[in-house]
Amino acid sequence: MSQLHDTIESVDNEAVLLVGHGSRREKSNEQVRELAAMLEDRLEIPVDAAFLELAEPAIEDGIEGLAAAVDSITVVQLSLFAASHVKNDVPLAVQRARSTHGVEINNGAHLGIHPAIVDLLDDRAAAVEAELGVDREEDDVAVVVCGRGSSDPDANADLHKLSRLLHEGREFSTVEASFIGITEPTLDDSLSILAKQRPDAVVVVPYMLGDGVLTGRIREWTDDFDAEYPYVDAIAGDPLGTDSRLLDVLGDRWQEARTDSVEMSCDTCKYKVDLTGYEEDTGGARAMLRALTHQETHADRSDIDDEPHTHDAPEKHVAVCTNQTCAADGAPAVLEGLRQAARDSEQCDARITRSSCLGRCGEGPIVAVYPENVWYGGVDAADTDRIVSSHLDRDRIVSDLVDQTL
């Protein structure tokens, strides 16, 4: 069951901004606006639509339109997977809006992997089976879930996971993940490989929200395959569209964001960890550490305002764990105290950022200082002036606060 129905806090004076990608096809943009209206009926609070590109309003304008009327805005992302828009563009827009408007702005996660989406894909596949006159329990039915494809390995991996979940517990002979482009396997390659297995039918499910250019290409490639291999029947189905089950997912993402429990797949994010083949795509903590160790190549970057995962090279980087346990122990106050003390200092050259869990739950708030690799534990807001004036200003470690050194 959706978390939305389990724990709903007060929604007084609150609004939602549903952010879609944006398209030159007004029909696709109308689908986003339709979902926003449906979500407003579900949540019973104002929900407006905004877009990343190619359509209006932009995210900043959408937030501005709501900020005058409410005290809290939650940005809910209508993105299937966490690629560059989710990791870069939306956080940057939210960050800029926070500095401009005096309201609380929460940033939610992408749609991602969710049981309601798996159920929806199953129904899309069943509709194609009915059109083909086959039954997965009686016939050899193969399914290809076809996504757009991304340069982010995390996003591509999630399509494979979603395809596997569609396979589990169902009578399909196989369920394969495939892509229109950018990465492999492409749809035409997957279909050619499946033809050698001679299934009775191939069901192609476009994993996309709207019915546009890419879904048209999927249908075209599927029709070409069907004509080339007459012994295998193949049809491409419909995208997700505005199915009401998407509201279950959006409701959960809204609730997670407003209760500070958003989870991202950071353990396999190319902006955080070193993934083979993506060594140059540095960002987040990896970009910061790289900047500290290669200061001559990262100093005075001209694109720092446009790319939130790149960093100039400060003398030090301070990471404050703001995961659930540390947050409950006062990490937000510690973070703000460090930032204020650093602003007041004439010597401090440090970037002070939030961090996800640092693995020292129960010993926090944890504050990690690089490049010295000194971690302070049990830090109180009253300790922040000492950390800045001693360690960040004068390289003098505050020994009584040290949790560990790496």
mmCIF file of N, CA and C in Angstrom, residues 134 139-143 173-174 191-203 225 229-234:
data_model
loop_
_atom_site.group_PDB
_atom_site.id
_atom_site.type_symbol
_atom_site.label_atom_id
_atom_site.label_comp_id
_atom_site.label_asym_id
_atom_site.label_seq_id
_atom_site.Cartn_x
_atom_site.Cartn_y
_atom_site.Cartn_z
ATOM 1 N N VAL A 134 -2.607 -14.093 -27.617
ATOM 2 C CA VAL A 134 -1.775 -15.086 -26.922
ATOM 3 C C VAL A 134 -1.992 -14.963 -25.423
ATOM 4 N N ASP A 139 1.175 -19.838 -23.876
ATOM 5 C CA ASP A 139 2.077 -19.611 -25.002
ATOM 6 C C ASP A 139 3.430 -19.106 -24.516
ATOM 7 N N ASP A 140 4.395 -19.182 -25.426
ATOM 8 C CA ASP A 140 5.746 -18.703 -25.144
ATOM 9 C C ASP A 140 5.801 -17.208 -25.468
ATOM 10 N N VAL A 141 5.648 -16.376 -24.444
ATOM 11 C CA VAL A 141 5.561 -14.932 -24.627
ATOM 12 C C VAL A 141 6.799 -14.261 -24.029
ATOM 13 N N ALA A 142 7.526 -13.556 -24.872
ATOM 14 C CA ALA A 142 8.692 -12.793 -24.426
ATOM 15 C C ALA A 142 8.321 -11.316 -24.358
ATOM 16 N N VAL A 143 8.909 -10.602 -23.389
ATOM 17 C CA VAL A 143 8.625 -9.187 -23.198
ATOM 18 C C VAL A 143 9.928 -8.397 -23.286
ATOM 19 N N SER A 173 8.102 -16.029 -20.744
ATOM 20 C CA SER A 173 9.283 -16.865 -20.983
ATOM 21 C C SER A 173 10.558 -16.088 -20.664
ATOM 22 N N THR A 174 10.544 -14.781 -20.934
ATOM 23 C CA THR A 174 11.670 -13.915 -20.582
ATOM 24 C C THR A 174 11.199 -12.479 -20.597
ATOM 25 N N LEU A 191 15.518 -7.519 -30.122
ATOM 26 C CA LEU A 191 14.526 -8.243 -30.909
ATOM 27 C C LEU A 191 15.185 -9.303 -31.783
ATOM 28 N N SER A 192 16.328 -8.998 -32.377
ATOM 29 C CA SER A 192 17.034 -9.972 -33.218
ATOM 30 C C SER A 192 17.481 -11.184 -32.412
ATOM 31 N N ILE A 193 17.947 -10.932 -31.202
ATOM 32 C CA ILE A 193 18.377 -12.046 -30.339
ATOM 33 C C ILE A 193 17.177 -12.900 -29.945
ATOM 34 N N LEU A 194 16.049 -12.256 -29.615
ATOM 35 C CA LEU A 194 14.855 -13.001 -29.230
ATOM 36 C C LEU A 194 14.319 -13.840 -30.384
ATOM 37 N N ALA A 195 14.477 -13.357 -31.610
ATOM 38 C CA ALA A 195 13.969 -14.102 -32.765
ATOM 39 C C ALA A 195 14.592 -15.485 -32.853
ATOM 40 N N LYS A 196 15.843 -15.613 -32.422
ATOM 41 C CA LYS A 196 16.521 -16.904 -32.481
ATOM 42 C C LYS A 196 15.923 -17.908 -31.507
ATOM 43 N N GLN A 197 15.239 -17.396 -30.487
ATOM 44 C CA GLN A 197 14.596 -18.288 -29.513
ATOM 45 C C GLN A 197 13.213 -18.748 -29.979
ATOM 46 N N ARG A 198 12.724 -18.156 -31.058
ATOM 47 C CA ARG A 198 11.434 -18.499 -31.657
ATOM 48 C C ARG A 198 10.274 -18.552 -30.650
ATOM 49 N N PRO A 199 10.036 -17.453 -29.913
ATOM 50 C CA PRO A 199 8.850 -17.431 -29.046
ATOM 51 C C PRO A 199 7.585 -17.322 -29.900
ATOM 52 N N ASP A 200 6.449 -17.576 -29.299
ATOM 53 C CA ASP A 200 5.183 -17.409 -30.017
ATOM 54 C C ASP A 200 4.882 -15.932 -30.259
ATOM 55 N N ALA A 201 5.294 -15.092 -29.336
ATOM 56 C CA ALA A 201 4.997 -13.664 -29.462
ATOM 57 C C ALA A 201 6.033 -12.851 -28.694
ATOM 58 N N VAL A 202 6.248 -11.621 -29.166
ATOM 59 C CA VAL A 202 7.105 -10.669 -28.466
ATOM 60 C C VAL A 202 6.282 -9.427 -28.142
ATOM 61 N N VAL A 203 6.217 -9.113 -26.877
ATOM 62 C CA VAL A 203 5.497 -7.937 -26.397
ATOM 63 C C VAL A 203 6.524 -6.857 -26.076
ATOM 64 N N PHE A 225 10.459 -5.428 -37.259
ATOM 65 C CA PHE A 225 10.816 -6.773 -36.784
ATOM 66 C C PHE A 225 9.723 -7.771 -37.112
ATOM 67 N N TYR A 229 10.440 -11.097 -39.440
ATOM 68 C CA TYR A 229 10.382 -12.434 -38.844
ATOM 69 C C TYR A 229 8.919 -12.873 -38.770
ATOM 70 N N PRO A 230 8.379 -13.408 -39.849
ATOM 71 C CA PRO A 230 6.948 -13.743 -39.901
ATOM 72 C C PRO A 230 6.545 -14.860 -38.933
ATOM 73 N N TYR A 231 7.520 -15.609 -38.450
ATOM 74 C CA TYR A 231 7.179 -16.691 -37.528
ATOM 75 C C TYR A 231 7.069 -16.228 -36.078
ATOM 76 N N VAL A 232 7.287 -14.934 -35.825
ATOM 77 C CA VAL A 232 7.133 -14.368 -34.481
ATOM 78 C C VAL A 232 6.216 -13.151 -34.572
ATOM 79 N N ASP A 233 5.125 -13.163 -33.845
ATOM 80 C CA ASP A 233 4.233 -12.007 -33.809
ATOM 81 C C ASP A 233 4.743 -11.006 -32.771
ATOM 82 N N ALA A 234 4.783 -9.753 -33.163
ATOM 83 C CA ALA A 234 5.292 -8.723 -32.253
ATOM 84 C C ALA A 234 4.487 -7.441 -32.388
#
